[in-house]
């Protein structure tokens, strides 16, 4: 037993993480101290009259080693069903405040240690910053529905405003969209592919510059297909026209310089590229797309339409509030995602996009999709 204790203490003393990773521990401590989690509206304001009492928080850092934390005046800690210890909730409150101060005081975005928090983590049998998960859940809880008495066991994904803004959809070759370049300019491919921008003393593919060249030579870009069939099939599961709608927004981004997702939806409603009778369809469908990505849909994995983060999202605000977008207030969550996300350009070399190329006598260009919180 003494060897095991030494091993755990050694692991704790070596813990390092960035602001986002430490925020996961902050959420654990804060929620155990509060014993409930408040909901948020679409502007990330706390809804004082909507909250969910926490029955317990469950962590399984090692397969087969289940730790359960029951909030109350004293927090009871169970290991594989056996009660190990109790600690007053005030300990968790003060430790949460101390960790929040450490996170806020860090001026850099790299990994750092938090000695006081590590010591307390060891005391409550918590030895890792993140419990491994097969899905998008960062924390698992049993909550109480105060209206029905229902006690679901649900997982939440955690996003923190205390650190670097996280991505919602990571770029990859799987997130490339293919466009046919229609033109009558004989030197299009050669001249477009010589357009670069200089940054940090290096040449980088100027995707916007190349598209501007296509337009300048009276060329057009027409959505042709997606680079990855699985991602396309996943989008079609959301809506049969979802790939075409996202393809239109990518042109707004690379051709017109529109990056905010809400501004893109406004432009979709204005242009109505799908000729919908009710242009509200664009806002509705695009919010479903963002929500699907947030709660479980991955580009390269066949998706069954079900949420992996079955509870929803937990946001750590800049002030340190821990607020939830639960499936019960999904409309607020969808609106929050639309208002707080944007497109950005990923690495053209790593993800193989931005070059004009010829295939079977026709010219094409691939444009990449990456979505980040703003």
mmCIF file of C-alpha atoms in Angstrom:
data_model
loop_
_atom_site.group_PDB
_atom_site.id
_atom_site.type_symbol
_atom_site.label_atom_id
_atom_site.label_comp_id
_atom_site.label_asym_id
_atom_site.label_seq_id
_atom_site.Cartn_x
_atom_site.Cartn_y
_atom_site.Cartn_z
ATOM 1 C CA UNK A 1 0.000 0.000 0.000
ATOM 2 C CA UNK A 2 2.795 2.450 0.828
ATOM 3 C CA UNK A 3 4.265 1.971 -2.668
ATOM 4 C CA UNK A 4 0.944 2.864 -4.237
ATOM 5 C CA UNK A 5 0.683 6.024 -2.132
ATOM 6 C CA UNK A 6 4.175 7.112 -3.150
ATOM 7 C CA UNK A 7 3.305 6.510 -6.813
ATOM 8 C CA UNK A 8 0.154 8.606 -6.569
ATOM 9 C CA UNK A 9 1.899 11.457 -4.782
ATOM 10 C CA UNK A 10 4.657 11.422 -7.386
ATOM 11 C CA UNK A 11 2.084 11.629 -10.177
ATOM 12 C CA UNK A 12 0.302 14.522 -8.495
ATOM 13 C CA UNK A 13 3.522 16.474 -7.980
ATOM 14 C CA UNK A 14 4.277 16.114 -11.669
ATOM 15 C CA UNK A 15 0.901 17.393 -12.824
ATOM 16 C CA UNK A 16 1.029 20.189 -15.360
ATOM 17 C CA UNK A 17 -1.685 21.539 -17.584
ATOM 18 C CA UNK A 18 -2.831 24.599 -19.469
ATOM 19 C CA UNK A 19 -5.633 26.900 -18.360
ATOM 20 C CA UNK A 20 -8.264 24.808 -20.081
ATOM 21 C CA UNK A 21 -7.087 21.595 -18.432
ATOM 22 C CA UNK A 22 -6.906 23.138 -14.963
ATOM 23 C CA UNK A 23 -10.375 24.559 -15.584
ATOM 24 C CA UNK A 24 -11.717 20.982 -15.561
ATOM 25 C CA UNK A 25 -10.479 20.550 -11.985
ATOM 26 C CA UNK A 26 -11.862 23.965 -11.104
ATOM 27 C CA UNK A 27 -15.288 22.837 -12.364
ATOM 28 C CA UNK A 28 -15.101 19.705 -10.194
ATOM 29 C CA UNK A 29 -14.251 21.693 -7.068
ATOM 30 C CA UNK A 30 -16.708 24.513 -7.754
ATOM 31 C CA UNK A 31 -19.652 22.224 -8.426
ATOM 32 C CA UNK A 32 -18.991 20.094 -5.357
ATOM 33 C CA UNK A 33 -18.845 23.228 -3.227
ATOM 34 C CA UNK A 34 -22.078 24.618 -4.726
ATOM 35 C CA UNK A 35 -23.979 21.342 -4.958
ATOM 36 C CA UNK A 36 -25.835 22.527 -8.053
ATOM 37 C CA UNK A 37 -25.206 23.943 -11.483
ATOM 38 C CA UNK A 38 -26.998 26.944 -12.941
ATOM 39 C CA UNK A 39 -28.208 27.209 -16.516
ATOM 40 C CA UNK A 40 -27.237 30.041 -18.869
ATOM 41 C CA UNK A 41 -29.126 32.007 -21.491
ATOM 42 C CA UNK A 42 -27.897 32.608 -25.048
ATOM 43 C CA UNK A 43 -25.741 35.539 -23.830
ATOM 44 C CA UNK A 44 -24.043 33.384 -21.175
ATOM 45 C CA UNK A 45 -25.905 35.081 -18.335
ATOM 46 C CA UNK A 46 -26.765 32.981 -15.293
ATOM 47 C CA UNK A 47 -30.430 32.021 -15.072
ATOM 48 C CA UNK A 48 -30.973 32.335 -11.327
ATOM 49 C CA UNK A 49 -34.252 30.403 -11.410
ATOM 50 C CA UNK A 50 -33.014 27.479 -13.522
ATOM 51 C CA UNK A 51 -30.563 25.119 -11.871
ATOM 52 C CA UNK A 52 -29.928 21.414 -11.443
ATOM 53 C CA UNK A 53 -29.085 19.936 -8.015
ATOM 54 C CA UNK A 54 -26.120 17.552 -8.232
ATOM 55 C CA UNK A 55 -26.651 14.112 -6.728
ATOM 56 C CA UNK A 56 -23.072 13.032 -7.379
ATOM 57 C CA UNK A 57 -20.085 13.541 -9.664
ATOM 58 C CA UNK A 58 -18.458 10.397 -11.045
ATOM 59 C CA UNK A 59 -14.816 10.006 -12.101
ATOM 60 C CA UNK A 60 -13.135 6.905 -13.462
ATOM 61 C CA UNK A 61 -9.502 7.858 -13.997
ATOM 62 C CA UNK A 62 -8.469 4.208 -14.260
ATOM 63 C CA UNK A 63 -10.777 1.556 -15.683
ATOM 64 C CA UNK A 64 -12.502 -0.243 -12.837
ATOM 65 C CA UNK A 65 -11.685 2.433 -10.235
ATOM 66 C CA UNK A 66 -14.872 4.463 -9.838
ATOM 67 C CA UNK A 67 -14.867 7.479 -7.541
ATOM 68 C CA UNK A 68 -18.119 9.146 -6.562
ATOM 69 C CA UNK A 69 -18.370 12.555 -4.915
ATOM 70 C CA UNK A 70 -21.646 13.405 -3.143
ATOM 71 C CA UNK A 71 -22.112 17.130 -2.390
ATOM 72 C CA UNK A 72 -23.728 18.500 0.756
ATOM 73 C CA UNK A 73 -22.615 20.208 3.965
ATOM 74 C CA UNK A 74 -19.956 17.510 3.884
ATOM 75 C CA UNK A 75 -18.713 16.019 0.630
ATOM 76 C CA UNK A 76 -18.698 12.221 0.848
ATOM 77 C CA UNK A 77 -16.159 10.375 -1.297
ATOM 78 C CA UNK A 78 -16.724 6.747 -2.341
ATOM 79 C CA UNK A 79 -14.283 4.392 -4.045
ATOM 80 C CA UNK A 80 -15.879 1.447 -5.873
ATOM 81 C CA UNK A 81 -18.984 1.794 -3.730
ATOM 82 C CA UNK A 82 -17.175 2.046 -0.378
ATOM 83 C CA UNK A 83 -17.146 5.311 1.529
ATOM 84 C CA UNK A 84 -13.565 6.475 2.015
ATOM 85 C CA UNK A 85 -13.825 9.893 3.638
ATOM 86 C CA UNK A 86 -15.809 13.074 4.221
ATOM 87 C CA UNK A 87 -14.650 16.674 3.922
ATOM 88 C CA UNK A 88 -16.572 19.887 4.686
ATOM 89 C CA UNK A 89 -17.829 21.706 1.606
ATOM 90 C CA UNK A 90 -15.951 24.834 2.715
ATOM 91 C CA UNK A 91 -12.685 23.072 1.788
ATOM 92 C CA UNK A 92 -13.856 22.685 -1.786
ATOM 93 C CA UNK A 93 -15.051 26.280 -1.905
ATOM 94 C CA UNK A 94 -11.728 27.702 -0.736
ATOM 95 C CA UNK A 95 -9.720 25.378 -3.007
ATOM 96 C CA UNK A 96 -11.845 26.351 -5.993
ATOM 97 C CA UNK A 97 -11.218 30.033 -5.279
ATOM 98 C CA UNK A 98 -7.491 29.425 -4.888
ATOM 99 C CA UNK A 99 -7.265 27.540 -8.187
ATOM 100 C CA UNK A 100 -9.297 30.195 -9.993
ATOM 101 C CA UNK A 101 -6.807 32.831 -8.811
ATOM 102 C CA UNK A 102 -3.878 30.745 -10.062
ATOM 103 C CA UNK A 103 -5.488 30.275 -13.477
ATOM 104 C CA UNK A 104 -6.375 33.959 -13.812
ATOM 105 C CA UNK A 105 -2.928 35.114 -12.703
ATOM 106 C CA UNK A 106 -1.118 33.100 -15.385
ATOM 107 C CA UNK A 107 -0.043 35.419 -18.185
ATOM 108 C CA UNK A 108 1.080 32.615 -20.507
ATOM 109 C CA UNK A 109 -0.952 29.940 -22.253
ATOM 110 C CA UNK A 110 1.471 27.052 -21.731
ATOM 111 C CA UNK A 111 1.421 24.269 -19.157
ATOM 112 C CA UNK A 112 1.932 25.079 -15.486
ATOM 113 C CA UNK A 113 1.610 23.428 -12.095
ATOM 114 C CA UNK A 114 -0.643 24.386 -9.165
ATOM 115 C CA UNK A 115 0.981 22.975 -6.043
ATOM 116 C CA UNK A 116 -1.784 23.771 -3.566
ATOM 117 C CA UNK A 117 -4.419 22.273 -5.855
ATOM 118 C CA UNK A 118 -2.297 19.169 -6.503
ATOM 119 C CA UNK A 119 -2.043 18.556 -2.760
ATOM 120 C CA UNK A 120 -5.801 18.841 -2.343
ATOM 121 C CA UNK A 121 -6.436 16.628 -5.357
ATOM 122 C CA UNK A 122 -4.348 13.925 -3.728
ATOM 123 C CA UNK A 123 -6.451 14.318 -0.593
ATOM 124 C CA UNK A 124 -9.688 13.700 -2.502
ATOM 125 C CA UNK A 125 -8.310 10.760 -4.548
ATOM 126 C CA UNK A 126 -8.090 12.785 -7.741
ATOM 127 C CA UNK A 127 -4.806 12.134 -9.547
ATOM 128 C CA UNK A 128 -5.313 13.376 -13.089
ATOM 129 C CA UNK A 129 -6.461 16.639 -14.613
ATOM 130 C CA UNK A 130 -8.780 14.815 -17.005
ATOM 131 C CA UNK A 131 -10.516 11.512 -16.615
ATOM 132 C CA UNK A 132 -10.164 9.559 -19.907
ATOM 133 C CA UNK A 133 -13.323 9.595 -22.007
ATOM 134 C CA UNK A 134 -14.367 7.750 -25.155
ATOM 135 C CA UNK A 135 -16.808 10.509 -26.053
ATOM 136 C CA UNK A 136 -16.931 14.296 -25.757
ATOM 137 C CA UNK A 137 -17.782 14.275 -22.049
ATOM 138 C CA UNK A 138 -15.297 15.897 -19.673
ATOM 139 C CA UNK A 139 -17.342 15.414 -16.522
ATOM 140 C CA UNK A 140 -20.093 12.931 -15.623
ATOM 141 C CA UNK A 141 -22.799 13.720 -13.105
ATOM 142 C CA UNK A 142 -26.078 12.465 -11.765
ATOM 143 C CA UNK A 143 -28.452 15.414 -11.644
ATOM 144 C CA UNK A 144 -31.902 16.024 -10.230
ATOM 145 C CA UNK A 145 -34.674 17.451 -12.379
ATOM 146 C CA UNK A 146 -36.481 19.615 -9.828
ATOM 147 C CA UNK A 147 -39.687 19.540 -11.882
ATOM 148 C CA UNK A 148 -40.028 15.799 -12.469
ATOM 149 C CA UNK A 149 -37.712 14.198 -9.922
ATOM 150 C CA UNK A 150 -35.904 12.421 -12.759
ATOM 151 C CA UNK A 151 -32.249 11.663 -11.927
ATOM 152 C CA UNK A 152 -30.310 11.228 -15.189
ATOM 153 C CA UNK A 153 -26.635 10.311 -15.346
ATOM 154 C CA UNK A 154 -25.223 12.657 -17.965
ATOM 155 C CA UNK A 155 -21.896 13.795 -19.379
ATOM 156 C CA UNK A 156 -20.943 17.390 -20.095
ATOM 157 C CA UNK A 157 -18.232 18.830 -22.300
ATOM 158 C CA UNK A 158 -16.300 21.647 -20.564
ATOM 159 C CA UNK A 159 -15.166 24.818 -22.302
ATOM 160 C CA UNK A 160 -13.288 27.534 -20.449
ATOM 161 C CA UNK A 161 -13.081 31.235 -21.225
ATOM 162 C CA UNK A 162 -10.119 31.502 -18.848
ATOM 163 C CA UNK A 163 -7.603 30.183 -21.395
ATOM 164 C CA UNK A 164 -7.098 30.140 -25.138
ATOM 165 C CA UNK A 165 -10.327 30.009 -27.082
ATOM 166 C CA UNK A 166 -10.925 26.367 -28.040
ATOM 167 C CA UNK A 167 -11.873 25.017 -31.436
ATOM 168 C CA UNK A 168 -15.346 23.656 -31.997
ATOM 169 C CA UNK A 169 -14.457 21.794 -35.188
ATOM 170 C CA UNK A 170 -10.799 20.918 -35.745
ATOM 171 C CA UNK A 171 -9.383 21.141 -39.249
ATOM 172 C CA UNK A 172 -8.196 18.090 -41.152
ATOM 173 C CA UNK A 173 -8.076 16.814 -44.697
ATOM 174 C CA UNK A 174 -11.462 15.352 -43.826
ATOM 175 C CA UNK A 175 -12.909 18.892 -43.536
ATOM 176 C CA UNK A 176 -11.909 19.969 -47.062
ATOM 177 C CA UNK A 177 -14.640 20.981 -49.507
ATOM 178 C CA UNK A 178 -13.953 20.706 -53.260
ATOM 179 C CA UNK A 179 -14.957 23.472 -55.677
ATOM 180 C CA UNK A 180 -14.856 23.407 -59.460
ATOM 181 C CA UNK A 181 -13.069 26.457 -60.858
ATOM 182 C CA UNK A 182 -14.861 27.539 -64.025
ATOM 183 C CA UNK A 183 -12.860 29.939 -66.215
ATOM 184 C CA UNK A 184 -11.479 30.643 -69.691
ATOM 185 C CA UNK A 185 -8.086 31.979 -68.593
ATOM 186 C CA UNK A 186 -5.304 29.706 -69.918
ATOM 187 C CA UNK A 187 -2.742 30.654 -67.255
ATOM 188 C CA UNK A 188 -5.117 30.401 -64.295
ATOM 189 C CA UNK A 189 -3.521 27.409 -62.554
ATOM 190 C CA UNK A 190 0.063 28.621 -62.940
ATOM 191 C CA UNK A 191 -0.577 32.240 -61.941
ATOM 192 C CA UNK A 192 -2.974 31.516 -59.087
ATOM 193 C CA UNK A 193 -0.591 29.046 -57.452
ATOM 194 C CA UNK A 194 2.223 31.620 -57.391
ATOM 195 C CA UNK A 195 0.247 33.889 -55.056
ATOM 196 C CA UNK A 196 1.627 33.797 -51.512
ATOM 197 C CA UNK A 197 1.606 36.048 -48.470
ATOM 198 C CA UNK A 198 4.682 36.664 -46.342
ATOM 199 C CA UNK A 199 4.419 36.165 -42.586
ATOM 200 C CA UNK A 200 7.261 35.677 -40.145
ATOM 201 C CA UNK A 201 9.750 35.778 -42.982
ATOM 202 C CA UNK A 202 8.106 32.783 -44.689
ATOM 203 C CA UNK A 203 5.812 32.355 -47.669
ATOM 204 C CA UNK A 204 2.341 31.032 -46.916
ATOM 205 C CA UNK A 205 -0.359 29.989 -49.347
ATOM 206 C CA UNK A 206 -2.644 32.995 -49.876
ATOM 207 C CA UNK A 207 -5.984 31.267 -50.292
ATOM 208 C CA UNK A 208 -7.948 34.512 -50.418
ATOM 209 C CA UNK A 209 -5.494 35.983 -52.900
ATOM 210 C CA UNK A 210 -5.854 32.963 -55.172
ATOM 211 C CA UNK A 211 -9.635 33.141 -55.061
ATOM 212 C CA UNK A 212 -9.444 36.854 -55.810
ATOM 213 C CA UNK A 213 -7.329 36.003 -58.862
ATOM 214 C CA UNK A 214 -9.989 33.549 -60.053
ATOM 215 C CA UNK A 215 -12.691 36.206 -59.695
ATOM 216 C CA UNK A 216 -10.483 38.844 -61.328
ATOM 217 C CA UNK A 217 -10.147 36.643 -64.416
ATOM 218 C CA UNK A 218 -13.951 36.256 -64.602
ATOM 219 C CA UNK A 219 -13.812 32.797 -63.093
ATOM 220 C CA UNK A 220 -16.346 31.282 -60.698
ATOM 221 C CA UNK A 221 -16.244 28.667 -57.936
ATOM 222 C CA UNK A 222 -18.948 26.049 -57.835
ATOM 223 C CA UNK A 223 -19.310 23.529 -55.029
ATOM 224 C CA UNK A 224 -18.477 20.085 -56.366
ATOM 225 C CA UNK A 225 -18.051 17.595 -53.507
ATOM 226 C CA UNK A 226 -16.459 16.964 -50.119
ATOM 227 C CA UNK A 227 -13.071 15.366 -49.638
ATOM 228 C CA UNK A 228 -14.354 12.860 -47.075
ATOM 229 C CA UNK A 229 -17.480 10.788 -47.664
ATOM 230 C CA UNK A 230 -18.006 10.044 -43.968
ATOM 231 C CA UNK A 231 -18.154 13.740 -43.093
ATOM 232 C CA UNK A 232 -20.510 14.326 -45.998
ATOM 233 C CA UNK A 233 -22.768 11.493 -44.846
ATOM 234 C CA UNK A 234 -22.750 12.930 -41.319
ATOM 235 C CA UNK A 235 -23.804 16.337 -42.619
ATOM 236 C CA UNK A 236 -26.550 14.763 -44.708
ATOM 237 C CA UNK A 237 -27.829 13.113 -41.528
ATOM 238 C CA UNK A 238 -28.394 16.619 -40.130
ATOM 239 C CA UNK A 239 -29.981 17.805 -43.361
ATOM 240 C CA UNK A 240 -29.841 16.634 -46.969
ATOM 241 C CA UNK A 241 -28.597 20.082 -48.035
ATOM 242 C CA UNK A 242 -26.193 20.650 -45.141
ATOM 243 C CA UNK A 243 -23.023 20.101 -47.194
ATOM 244 C CA UNK A 244 -24.191 22.669 -49.759
ATOM 245 C CA UNK A 245 -25.067 25.196 -47.060
ATOM 246 C CA UNK A 246 -21.674 24.832 -45.346
ATOM 247 C CA UNK A 247 -19.968 25.020 -48.758
ATOM 248 C CA UNK A 248 -21.676 28.364 -49.378
ATOM 249 C CA UNK A 249 -20.450 29.709 -46.019
ATOM 250 C CA UNK A 250 -16.873 28.680 -46.847
ATOM 251 C CA UNK A 251 -17.023 30.916 -49.918
ATOM 252 C CA UNK A 252 -18.260 33.759 -47.718
ATOM 253 C CA UNK A 253 -15.218 33.183 -45.541
ATOM 254 C CA UNK A 254 -12.478 32.817 -48.161
ATOM 255 C CA UNK A 255 -13.959 35.052 -50.867
ATOM 256 C CA UNK A 256 -15.765 37.759 -48.901
ATOM 257 C CA UNK A 257 -13.861 37.742 -45.601
ATOM 258 C CA UNK A 258 -16.885 36.945 -43.411
ATOM 259 C CA UNK A 259 -15.766 34.897 -40.418
ATOM 260 C CA UNK A 260 -18.481 35.159 -37.733
ATOM 261 C CA UNK A 261 -20.985 32.335 -37.978
ATOM 262 C CA UNK A 262 -23.957 34.569 -37.252
ATOM 263 C CA UNK A 263 -22.872 36.987 -40.008
ATOM 264 C CA UNK A 264 -22.658 34.025 -42.380
ATOM 265 C CA UNK A 265 -26.213 33.001 -41.572
ATOM 266 C CA UNK A 266 -27.359 36.582 -42.164
ATOM 267 C CA UNK A 267 -25.677 36.458 -45.568
ATOM 268 C CA UNK A 268 -27.302 33.091 -46.339
ATOM 269 C CA UNK A 269 -30.697 34.575 -45.535
ATOM 270 C CA UNK A 270 -29.923 37.511 -47.824
ATOM 271 C CA UNK A 271 -28.602 35.470 -50.774
ATOM 272 C CA UNK A 272 -30.883 32.432 -50.302
ATOM 273 C CA UNK A 273 -28.653 30.137 -52.397
ATOM 274 C CA UNK A 274 -30.987 27.154 -51.826
ATOM 275 C CA UNK A 275 -34.073 29.157 -52.897
ATOM 276 C CA UNK A 276 -35.971 28.337 -49.705
ATOM 277 C CA UNK A 277 -39.453 29.753 -49.324
ATOM 278 C CA UNK A 278 -38.661 30.457 -45.660
ATOM 279 C CA UNK A 279 -35.114 31.796 -45.229
ATOM 280 C CA UNK A 280 -35.275 31.074 -41.488
ATOM 281 C CA UNK A 281 -34.320 27.566 -42.589
ATOM 282 C CA UNK A 282 -30.665 28.645 -42.820
ATOM 283 C CA UNK A 283 -30.487 29.755 -39.192
ATOM 284 C CA UNK A 284 -32.310 26.653 -38.023
ATOM 285 C CA UNK A 285 -30.151 24.212 -40.006
ATOM 286 C CA UNK A 286 -26.836 25.915 -39.269
ATOM 287 C CA UNK A 287 -27.510 25.914 -35.528
ATOM 288 C CA UNK A 288 -28.258 22.197 -35.736
ATOM 289 C CA UNK A 289 -24.906 21.720 -37.490
ATOM 290 C CA UNK A 290 -22.942 23.600 -34.805
ATOM 291 C CA UNK A 291 -24.768 21.749 -32.037
ATOM 292 C CA UNK A 292 -24.127 18.361 -33.634
ATOM 293 C CA UNK A 293 -20.392 19.131 -33.762
ATOM 294 C CA UNK A 294 -20.398 20.385 -30.172
ATOM 295 C CA UNK A 295 -22.155 17.336 -28.776
ATOM 296 C CA UNK A 296 -20.532 14.478 -30.594
ATOM 297 C CA UNK A 297 -20.371 14.500 -34.391
ATOM 298 C CA UNK A 298 -16.798 14.060 -35.682
ATOM 299 C CA UNK A 299 -15.851 14.455 -39.367
ATOM 300 C CA UNK A 300 -14.012 11.134 -39.793
ATOM 301 C CA UNK A 301 -16.286 8.943 -37.650
ATOM 302 C CA UNK A 302 -19.621 7.527 -38.745
ATOM 303 C CA UNK A 303 -22.227 9.343 -36.644
ATOM 304 C CA UNK A 304 -25.574 7.908 -35.567
ATOM 305 C CA UNK A 305 -27.161 11.258 -34.773
ATOM 306 C CA UNK A 306 -26.955 10.806 -30.994
ATOM 307 C CA UNK A 307 -25.286 13.225 -28.574
ATOM 308 C CA UNK A 308 -22.113 11.991 -26.885
ATOM 309 C CA UNK A 309 -22.090 14.801 -24.341
ATOM 310 C CA UNK A 310 -25.544 13.725 -23.169
ATOM 311 C CA UNK A 311 -25.965 16.549 -20.676
ATOM 312 C CA UNK A 312 -24.677 19.368 -22.827
ATOM 313 C CA UNK A 313 -21.985 21.988 -22.309
ATOM 314 C CA UNK A 314 -20.449 23.555 -19.221
ATOM 315 C CA UNK A 315 -18.861 26.968 -19.695
ATOM 316 C CA UNK A 316 -16.365 28.492 -17.259
ATOM 317 C CA UNK A 317 -16.829 32.227 -17.712
ATOM 318 C CA UNK A 318 -14.086 34.829 -17.414
ATOM 319 C CA UNK A 319 -15.389 35.724 -13.960
ATOM 320 C CA UNK A 320 -15.248 32.086 -12.831
ATOM 321 C CA UNK A 321 -18.949 31.235 -13.001
ATOM 322 C CA UNK A 322 -19.653 27.623 -13.957
ATOM 323 C CA UNK A 323 -22.792 27.555 -16.115
ATOM 324 C CA UNK A 324 -24.514 24.816 -18.064
ATOM 325 C CA UNK A 325 -26.300 24.499 -21.337
ATOM 326 C CA UNK A 326 -28.355 21.416 -20.559
ATOM 327 C CA UNK A 327 -30.392 19.548 -23.157
ATOM 328 C CA UNK A 328 -33.431 21.050 -21.423
ATOM 329 C CA UNK A 329 -32.409 24.554 -22.548
ATOM 330 C CA UNK A 330 -31.082 23.481 -25.934
ATOM 331 C CA UNK A 331 -32.443 26.565 -27.711
ATOM 332 C CA UNK A 332 -30.240 28.806 -25.574
ATOM 333 C CA UNK A 333 -27.264 26.575 -26.322
ATOM 334 C CA UNK A 334 -27.840 26.658 -30.070
ATOM 335 C CA UNK A 335 -28.111 30.439 -30.046
ATOM 336 C CA UNK A 336 -24.979 30.704 -27.897
ATOM 337 C CA UNK A 337 -22.995 28.617 -30.386
ATOM 338 C CA UNK A 338 -24.153 30.699 -33.333
ATOM 339 C CA UNK A 339 -23.224 33.971 -31.620
ATOM 340 C CA UNK A 340 -19.884 32.814 -30.248
ATOM 341 C CA UNK A 341 -18.178 30.921 -33.084
ATOM 342 C CA UNK A 342 -16.240 31.874 -36.183
ATOM 343 C CA UNK A 343 -14.367 30.307 -39.086
ATOM 344 C CA UNK A 344 -10.591 30.462 -39.285
ATOM 345 C CA UNK A 345 -7.887 29.414 -41.704
ATOM 346 C CA UNK A 346 -5.887 26.338 -40.706
ATOM 347 C CA UNK A 347 -2.513 25.220 -42.076
ATOM 348 C CA UNK A 348 -2.739 24.869 -45.862
ATOM 349 C CA UNK A 349 0.290 22.561 -46.043
ATOM 350 C CA UNK A 350 -0.829 20.265 -43.227
ATOM 351 C CA UNK A 351 -4.378 19.942 -44.514
ATOM 352 C CA UNK A 352 -3.626 20.047 -48.256
ATOM 353 C CA UNK A 353 -5.879 22.830 -49.497
ATOM 354 C CA UNK A 354 -5.633 26.149 -51.319
ATOM 355 C CA UNK A 355 -3.908 25.013 -54.551
ATOM 356 C CA UNK A 356 -5.674 25.113 -57.907
ATOM 357 C CA UNK A 357 -5.259 21.689 -59.561
ATOM 358 C CA UNK A 358 -6.437 19.884 -62.656
ATOM 359 C CA UNK A 359 -8.343 16.599 -62.693
ATOM 360 C CA UNK A 360 -9.758 15.021 -65.862
ATOM 361 C CA UNK A 361 -9.308 18.260 -67.775
ATOM 362 C CA UNK A 362 -11.106 20.466 -65.225
ATOM 363 C CA UNK A 363 -9.702 22.781 -62.544
ATOM 364 C CA UNK A 364 -10.538 22.510 -58.858
ATOM 365 C CA UNK A 365 -9.601 24.031 -55.499
ATOM 366 C CA UNK A 366 -10.151 22.659 -51.993
ATOM 367 C CA UNK A 367 -11.180 24.930 -49.131
ATOM 368 C CA UNK A 368 -10.903 23.892 -45.499
ATOM 369 C CA UNK A 369 -13.424 24.203 -42.665
ATOM 370 C CA UNK A 370 -12.323 24.974 -39.104
ATOM 371 C CA UNK A 371 -14.596 26.503 -36.475
ATOM 372 C CA UNK A 372 -13.355 28.187 -33.304
ATOM 373 C CA UNK A 373 -14.972 29.959 -30.388
ATOM 374 C CA UNK A 374 -14.421 33.713 -30.399
#
